[in-house]
Amino acid sequence: MVNVLMQEVMMKKIVLFMISIAMLAACTPYKNLQDMKNMRTDLKYPYEVKYAPVNDDIELAYVDEGEGEHTIVFIHGLGSYLPAWKKNIEVLKNDYRCIAVDLPGYGKSTKNPHSGMMTFYADVMAQFLDYLEIDKAVFAGHSMGGQISMVMALEHPEKVEKLVLVSPAGFERFTEGQKDWFRDVMTLKGVKLTTVDAIETNLAYNFYNLPDDAQFMITDRIAMRHADDFDHYCYDVVRSVHGMVDQPVIDKLDQIKQPVLILFGENDNLIPNRYLNPGKTYDVAIVGDEKIPDSKLVMVPKCGHFLQFEKPEVLNSEIKAFVR
């Protein structure tokens, strides 16, 4: 009887050991990840990618899906790329022409040194519309893409029908000292040397509850560290941060005349910047909502900063009601 019990205990230990090994293997999904040689050629996108030579220096990668009376142009956020909108395009393309771009320096688009200023990106988007012969479009921007969309409405109002601002940057006010802090913290070396653990943590921080199907963003970001155009990407990320703090829009929001839909996750960990401006996301959101003359604010519960991916059904529904 004792021998039997000892055998059972031993078997349980062996089973637990095997489970532990399996769990350990599951926790290292990037061990055999194939390095990316070039972001333009090796990144995999859910739709056919096209290229627009908007000027002599920049060729924008974009996807163009669906047809409809209204065209929606989707602009991603800092460090991101156009696949971030795939859950929205998949639904909205049934009613609208949906165009998502990789900003200069990101994804499959040209990676040349540039200022990173919000006006630079807005001017490129205006050239992009001209290339596609689109007179006016609805601009949907996430985070930094939201700030770019607002600058687009200010600098090129004739090309903007409406704005959809998803967890937008640009509603916070920063002192000159705080702007210097951003410039000091965001360095080329710092972006280049971001570890795998930090990449995972950073992306998870964008969500209230990280969806399983967001894993591709982590995988892509880790793989691209060895791409031959990665240094240019890192440079553009740094310049973009400088551009956001150097060209604030907080004091120009009352000049936006187009109808504006604003959405924030109630559990946004990035807005406000908790290190510099302790407070609640709603406190920032309501500032923007009150300053923009024709706006509607939607706060989404149990949702983080990456609203369009975490709660796509909410955003898609709100856009359908807003863009008619």
Short mmCIF file of C-alpha atoms in Angstrom, two decimals:
data_model
loop_
_atom_site.label_atom_id
_atom_site.label_comp_id
_atom_site.label_asym_id
_atom_site.label_seq_id
_atom_site.Cartn_x
_atom_site.Cartn_y
_atom_site.Cartn_z
CA MET A 1 0.00 0.00 0.00
CA VAL A 2 2.85 2.35 0.87
CA ASN A 3 4.58 1.57 -2.42
CA VAL A 4 1.39 2.35 -4.30
CA LEU A 5 1.03 5.69 -2.53
CA MET A 6 4.66 6.52 -3.24
CA GLN A 7 4.17 5.68 -6.89
CA GLU A 8 1.09 7.92 -7.05
CA VAL A 9 2.99 10.78 -5.41
CA MET A 10 5.87 10.29 -7.83
CA MET A 11 3.51 10.27 -10.81
CA LYS A 12 1.89 13.49 -9.60
CA LYS A 13 5.31 15.10 -9.31
CA ILE A 14 6.21 13.99 -12.82
CA VAL A 15 2.92 15.33 -14.19
CA LEU A 16 3.41 18.65 -12.40
CA PHE A 17 6.95 18.84 -13.74
CA MET A 18 5.76 18.22 -17.30
CA ILE A 19 3.02 20.84 -16.90
CA SER A 20 5.60 23.31 -15.61
CA ILE A 21 7.83 22.67 -18.63
CA ALA A 22 4.87 23.16 -20.97
CA MET A 23 3.92 26.41 -19.22
CA LEU A 24 7.51 27.62 -19.41
CA ALA A 25 7.57 26.92 -23.13
CA ALA A 26 4.30 28.77 -23.54
CA CYS A 27 5.78 31.78 -21.78
CA THR A 28 8.62 32.08 -24.32
CA PRO A 29 6.73 32.39 -27.63
CA TYR A 30 9.46 34.49 -29.26
CA LYS A 31 12.37 32.07 -28.84
CA ASN A 32 12.15 30.86 -32.43
CA LEU A 33 10.75 34.06 -33.90
CA GLN A 34 12.21 34.76 -37.34
CA ASP A 35 13.85 38.16 -37.54
CA MET A 36 12.43 40.66 -39.98
CA LYS A 37 14.80 41.74 -42.76
CA ASN A 38 12.82 44.72 -43.97
CA MET A 39 9.59 46.17 -42.64
CA ARG A 40 8.21 47.04 -46.06
CA THR A 41 8.73 43.58 -47.53
CA ASP A 42 8.24 41.37 -44.46
CA LEU A 43 5.33 42.85 -42.53
CA LYS A 44 2.10 40.93 -43.20
CA TYR A 45 -1.08 42.98 -43.62
CA PRO A 46 -4.71 41.77 -43.72
CA TYR A 47 -5.50 43.61 -46.96
CA GLU A 48 -3.83 44.33 -50.27
CA VAL A 49 -1.28 47.10 -49.81
CA LYS A 50 -0.99 49.93 -52.32
CA TYR A 51 1.55 52.72 -52.55
CA ALA A 52 1.03 56.43 -53.14
CA PRO A 53 3.99 58.61 -54.21
CA VAL A 54 2.68 61.75 -52.53
CA ASN A 55 5.86 63.71 -53.28
CA ASP A 56 9.47 63.18 -54.39
CA ASP A 57 10.54 61.91 -50.96
CA ILE A 58 7.58 59.94 -49.60
CA GLU A 59 5.67 56.90 -50.75
CA LEU A 60 2.77 56.09 -48.45
CA ALA A 61 1.62 52.52 -47.94
CA TYR A 62 -2.14 52.24 -47.63
CA VAL A 63 -5.10 49.91 -47.93
CA ASP A 64 -8.31 50.88 -49.69
CA GLU A 65 -11.37 48.77 -48.96
CA GLY A 66 -15.08 49.13 -49.60
CA GLU A 67 -17.25 51.69 -51.32
CA GLY A 68 -19.75 54.25 -50.16
CA GLU A 69 -20.91 57.83 -50.21
CA HIS A 70 -18.40 58.73 -47.48
CA THR A 71 -14.67 58.03 -47.32
CA ILE A 72 -13.01 57.42 -43.96
CA VAL A 73 -9.24 57.84 -43.67
CA PHE A 74 -7.76 56.04 -40.66
CA ILE A 75 -4.53 57.35 -39.08
CA HIS A 76 -2.68 55.19 -36.56
CA GLY A 77 -0.92 56.30 -33.39
CA LEU A 78 2.69 56.60 -32.23
CA GLY A 79 4.81 53.57 -33.05
CA SER A 80 1.87 51.77 -34.65
CA TYR A 81 0.75 50.92 -38.19
CA LEU A 82 -2.36 50.51 -40.30
CA PRO A 83 -3.27 46.92 -39.21
CA ALA A 84 -4.32 48.49 -35.90
CA TRP A 85 -7.59 49.38 -37.67
CA LYS A 86 -8.37 45.95 -39.13
CA LYS A 87 -11.32 45.24 -36.80
CA ASN A 88 -12.93 48.48 -37.90
CA ILE A 89 -12.24 48.24 -41.61
CA GLU A 90 -13.62 44.70 -41.71
CA VAL A 91 -17.04 45.98 -40.61
CA LEU A 92 -17.15 49.54 -41.91
CA LYS A 93 -16.05 48.68 -45.47
CA ASN A 94 -19.59 47.40 -46.03
CA ASP A 95 -20.91 50.97 -45.81
CA TYR A 96 -17.95 53.26 -46.48
CA ARG A 97 -14.80 53.56 -48.48
CA CYS A 98 -12.17 52.80 -45.82
CA ILE A 99 -8.57 53.90 -46.32
CA ALA A 100 -5.89 53.27 -43.70
CA VAL A 101 -2.34 54.58 -44.07
CA ASP A 102 1.09 53.95 -42.65
CA LEU A 103 2.43 57.37 -41.74
CA PRO A 104 5.89 58.29 -43.10
CA GLY A 105 8.47 56.35 -41.11
CA TYR A 106 6.04 53.64 -40.04
CA GLY A 107 5.04 50.22 -41.31
CA LYS A 108 5.60 49.84 -45.04
CA SER A 109 5.85 53.54 -45.86
CA THR A 110 9.03 55.40 -46.83
CA LYS A 111 11.44 55.95 -43.96
CA ASN A 112 13.39 59.14 -44.57
CA PRO A 113 14.43 61.74 -41.97
CA HIS A 114 11.74 64.35 -41.41
CA SER A 115 10.66 66.87 -38.79
CA GLY A 116 7.96 64.76 -37.15
CA MET A 117 5.86 67.89 -36.76
CA MET A 118 2.09 67.48 -36.74
CA THR A 119 1.86 69.97 -39.61
CA PHE A 120 4.27 67.80 -41.62
CA TYR A 121 1.98 64.79 -41.25
CA ALA A 122 -1.12 66.88 -42.01
CA ASP A 123 0.47 68.23 -45.18
CA VAL A 124 1.38 64.69 -46.28
CA MET A 125 -2.21 63.58 -45.71
CA ALA A 126 -3.47 66.52 -47.79
CA GLN A 127 -1.12 65.46 -50.60
CA PHE A 128 -2.34 61.90 -50.19
CA LEU A 129 -5.96 62.96 -50.75
CA ASP A 130 -4.90 64.91 -53.83
CA TYR A 131 -3.11 61.83 -55.19
CA LEU A 132 -6.28 59.75 -54.76
CA GLU A 133 -8.40 62.60 -56.15
CA ILE A 134 -10.52 62.70 -52.99
CA ASP A 135 -11.94 66.17 -52.31
CA LYS A 136 -13.00 65.60 -48.72
CA ALA A 137 -12.94 62.75 -46.20
CA VAL A 138 -13.81 61.81 -42.65
CA PHE A 139 -10.58 61.50 -40.66
CA ALA A 140 -10.40 58.91 -37.90
CA GLY A 141 -7.26 59.18 -35.80
CA HIS A 142 -6.02 57.18 -32.83
CA SER A 143 -3.82 58.81 -30.17
CA MET A 144 -1.15 60.75 -32.11
CA GLY A 145 -3.27 60.11 -35.20
CA GLY A 146 -6.03 62.01 -33.45
CA GLN A 147 -3.77 65.02 -32.96
CA ILE A 148 -2.72 64.83 -36.61
CA SER A 149 -6.39 64.72 -37.62
CA MET A 150 -7.11 67.85 -35.59
CA VAL A 151 -4.19 69.65 -37.22
CA MET A 152 -5.52 68.46 -40.57
CA ALA A 153 -8.87 70.10 -39.76
CA LEU A 154 -7.10 73.32 -38.75
CA GLU A 155 -4.61 73.51 -41.63
CA HIS A 156 -6.67 71.93 -44.42
CA PRO A 157 -10.31 72.41 -43.34
CA GLU A 158 -11.63 72.14 -46.90
CA LYS A 159 -10.47 68.51 -47.02
CA VAL A 160 -12.06 67.39 -43.75
CA GLU A 161 -15.73 66.42 -43.59
CA LYS A 162 -15.80 65.20 -39.98
CA LEU A 163 -13.38 64.00 -37.30
CA VAL A 164 -13.43 60.78 -35.29
CA LEU A 165 -10.94 61.13 -32.44
CA VAL A 166 -10.10 57.84 -30.72
CA SER A 167 -8.19 58.31 -27.45
CA PRO A 168 -6.65 61.41 -29.03
CA ALA A 169 -3.44 63.07 -27.98
CA GLY A 170 -3.61 66.85 -27.89
CA PHE A 171 -6.12 67.53 -25.10
CA GLU A 172 -3.48 67.77 -22.36
CA ARG A 173 -1.56 70.93 -21.54
CA PHE A 174 2.17 70.60 -20.82
CA THR A 175 4.55 73.16 -19.36
CA GLU A 176 7.87 73.90 -21.05
CA GLY A 177 9.59 71.85 -18.35
CA GLN A 178 7.31 68.89 -19.03
CA LYS A 179 7.99 69.18 -22.76
CA ASP A 180 11.71 69.04 -22.01
CA TRP A 181 11.06 65.89 -19.97
CA PHE A 182 9.48 64.22 -23.01
CA ARG A 183 12.46 65.19 -25.16
CA ASP A 184 14.91 63.83 -22.60
CA VAL A 185 13.06 60.56 -22.06
CA MET A 186 12.33 59.73 -25.69
CA THR A 187 15.73 59.08 -27.26
CA LEU A 188 16.82 57.11 -30.32
CA LYS A 189 18.93 54.80 -28.17
CA GLY A 190 16.08 54.20 -25.76
CA VAL A 191 13.65 53.19 -28.51
CA LYS A 192 16.21 50.97 -30.24
CA LEU A 193 17.14 49.09 -27.06
CA THR A 194 13.60 48.39 -25.85
CA THR A 195 13.63 44.83 -24.50
CA VAL A 196 11.17 42.06 -25.32
CA ASP A 197 9.71 42.31 -21.81
CA ALA A 198 9.26 46.06 -22.19
CA ILE A 199 7.61 45.62 -25.59
CA GLU A 200 5.10 43.20 -24.08
CA THR A 201 4.48 45.43 -21.07
CA ASN A 202 4.10 48.56 -23.17
CA LEU A 203 1.47 47.03 -25.43
CA ALA A 204 -0.45 45.46 -22.56
CA TYR A 205 -0.52 48.88 -20.88
CA ASN A 206 -2.57 50.14 -23.85
CA PHE A 207 -5.46 47.84 -22.93
CA TYR A 208 -7.84 47.29 -20.05
CA ASN A 209 -7.74 43.60 -20.92
CA LEU A 210 -5.23 42.59 -23.59
CA PRO A 211 -7.08 40.62 -26.32
CA ASP A 212 -5.51 37.38 -27.50
CA ASP A 213 -5.73 38.53 -31.10
CA ALA A 214 -3.53 41.56 -30.37
CA GLN A 215 -0.52 39.24 -30.14
CA PHE A 216 0.56 40.00 -33.71
CA MET A 217 1.42 43.56 -32.70
CA ILE A 218 3.89 42.28 -30.11
CA THR A 219 5.33 39.74 -32.52
CA ASP A 220 5.81 42.33 -35.27
CA ARG A 221 7.40 44.86 -32.92
CA ILE A 222 9.89 42.27 -31.62
CA ALA A 223 10.74 40.95 -35.09
CA MET A 224 11.31 44.38 -36.62
CA ARG A 225 14.22 45.09 -34.26
CA HIS A 226 16.53 43.40 -36.77
CA ALA A 227 15.04 44.97 -39.91
CA ASP A 228 17.41 47.07 -42.00
CA ASP A 229 15.01 50.03 -41.77
CA PHE A 230 14.46 49.76 -38.00
CA ASP A 231 16.82 52.63 -37.14
CA HIS A 232 14.80 54.95 -39.36
CA TYR A 233 11.60 53.79 -37.66
CA CYS A 234 13.08 54.53 -34.23
CA TYR A 235 14.19 57.97 -35.39
CA ASP A 236 10.69 58.78 -36.62
CA VAL A 237 9.11 57.62 -33.35
CA VAL A 238 11.37 60.04 -31.44
CA ARG A 239 10.69 62.89 -33.86
CA SER A 240 6.95 62.23 -33.62
CA VAL A 241 7.03 62.66 -29.83
CA HIS A 242 8.88 65.94 -30.27
CA GLY A 243 6.30 66.97 -32.85
CA MET A 244 3.39 66.30 -30.52
CA VAL A 245 4.80 68.43 -27.71
CA ASP A 246 6.17 71.14 -30.02
CA GLN A 247 2.86 71.67 -31.84
CA PRO A 248 0.08 71.45 -29.26
CA VAL A 249 -3.52 71.97 -30.32
CA ILE A 250 -5.12 72.56 -26.93
CA ASP A 251 -5.47 76.32 -27.53
CA LYS A 252 -6.80 75.90 -31.07
CA LEU A 253 -9.61 73.43 -30.44
CA ASP A 254 -12.24 76.18 -30.60
CA GLN A 255 -11.19 76.80 -34.22
CA ILE A 256 -12.26 73.32 -35.34
CA LYS A 257 -15.53 73.83 -37.19
CA GLN A 258 -16.26 70.29 -38.37
CA PRO A 259 -18.47 67.88 -36.39
CA VAL A 260 -16.28 65.83 -34.07
CA LEU A 261 -16.86 62.45 -32.41
CA ILE A 262 -14.56 61.86 -29.41
CA LEU A 263 -14.11 58.47 -27.76
CA PHE A 264 -12.02 57.53 -24.73
CA GLY A 265 -11.74 54.34 -22.74
CA GLU A 266 -12.60 54.93 -19.10
CA ASN A 267 -9.53 52.88 -18.17
CA ASP A 268 -7.00 54.62 -20.42
CA ASN A 269 -3.57 54.26 -18.78
CA LEU A 270 -1.83 56.70 -21.11
CA ILE A 271 -4.11 59.75 -21.05
CA PRO A 272 -3.50 61.72 -18.97
CA ASN A 273 0.22 61.10 -18.54
CA ARG A 274 0.08 59.86 -14.93
CA TYR A 275 3.67 60.88 -14.22
CA LEU A 276 3.20 64.51 -15.27
CA ASN A 277 -0.54 65.11 -14.91
CA PRO A 278 -2.11 62.85 -12.28
CA GLY A 279 -5.84 62.65 -12.78
CA LYS A 280 -8.60 60.85 -14.63
CA THR A 281 -9.08 60.31 -18.33
CA TYR A 282 -12.52 61.90 -18.17
CA ASP A 283 -11.00 65.14 -16.86
CA VAL A 284 -8.88 65.38 -20.02
CA ALA A 285 -11.66 64.24 -22.33
CA ILE A 286 -14.15 66.81 -21.10
CA VAL A 287 -11.67 69.63 -21.70
CA GLY A 288 -11.48 68.75 -25.39
CA ASP A 289 -15.21 68.18 -25.64
CA GLU A 290 -16.01 71.58 -24.14
CA LYS A 291 -13.50 73.46 -26.30
CA ILE A 292 -14.58 71.97 -29.64
CA PRO A 293 -17.79 73.73 -30.73
CA ASP A 294 -19.57 70.79 -32.40
CA SER A 295 -18.50 67.64 -30.56
CA LYS A 296 -19.88 64.52 -28.94
CA LEU A 297 -17.98 62.67 -26.20
CA VAL A 298 -18.34 58.94 -25.60
CA MET A 299 -16.64 57.31 -22.60
CA VAL A 300 -16.31 53.54 -23.00
CA PRO A 301 -16.25 51.42 -19.81
CA LYS A 302 -13.77 48.58 -19.26
CA CYS A 303 -11.62 49.86 -22.10
CA GLY A 304 -8.07 51.16 -22.32
CA HIS A 305 -6.16 53.40 -24.72
CA PHE A 306 -6.34 51.07 -27.74
CA LEU A 307 -10.10 51.51 -27.99
CA GLN A 308 -10.52 50.65 -31.67
CA PHE A 309 -9.03 47.19 -31.09
CA GLU A 310 -10.33 46.44 -27.61
CA LYS A 311 -13.91 47.64 -28.18
CA PRO A 312 -14.27 47.68 -31.98
CA GLU A 313 -18.00 47.04 -31.83
CA VAL A 314 -18.50 50.28 -29.86
CA LEU A 315 -16.42 52.39 -32.22
CA ASN A 316 -17.95 50.86 -35.33
CA SER A 317 -21.46 51.49 -34.03
CA GLU A 318 -20.67 55.09 -33.08
CA ILE A 319 -19.11 55.79 -36.47
CA LYS A 320 -22.14 54.40 -38.28
CA ALA A 321 -24.41 56.73 -36.31
CA PHE A 322 -22.07 59.70 -36.80
CA VAL A 323 -21.17 59.39 -40.48
CA ARG A 324 -24.38 59.53 -42.48
#
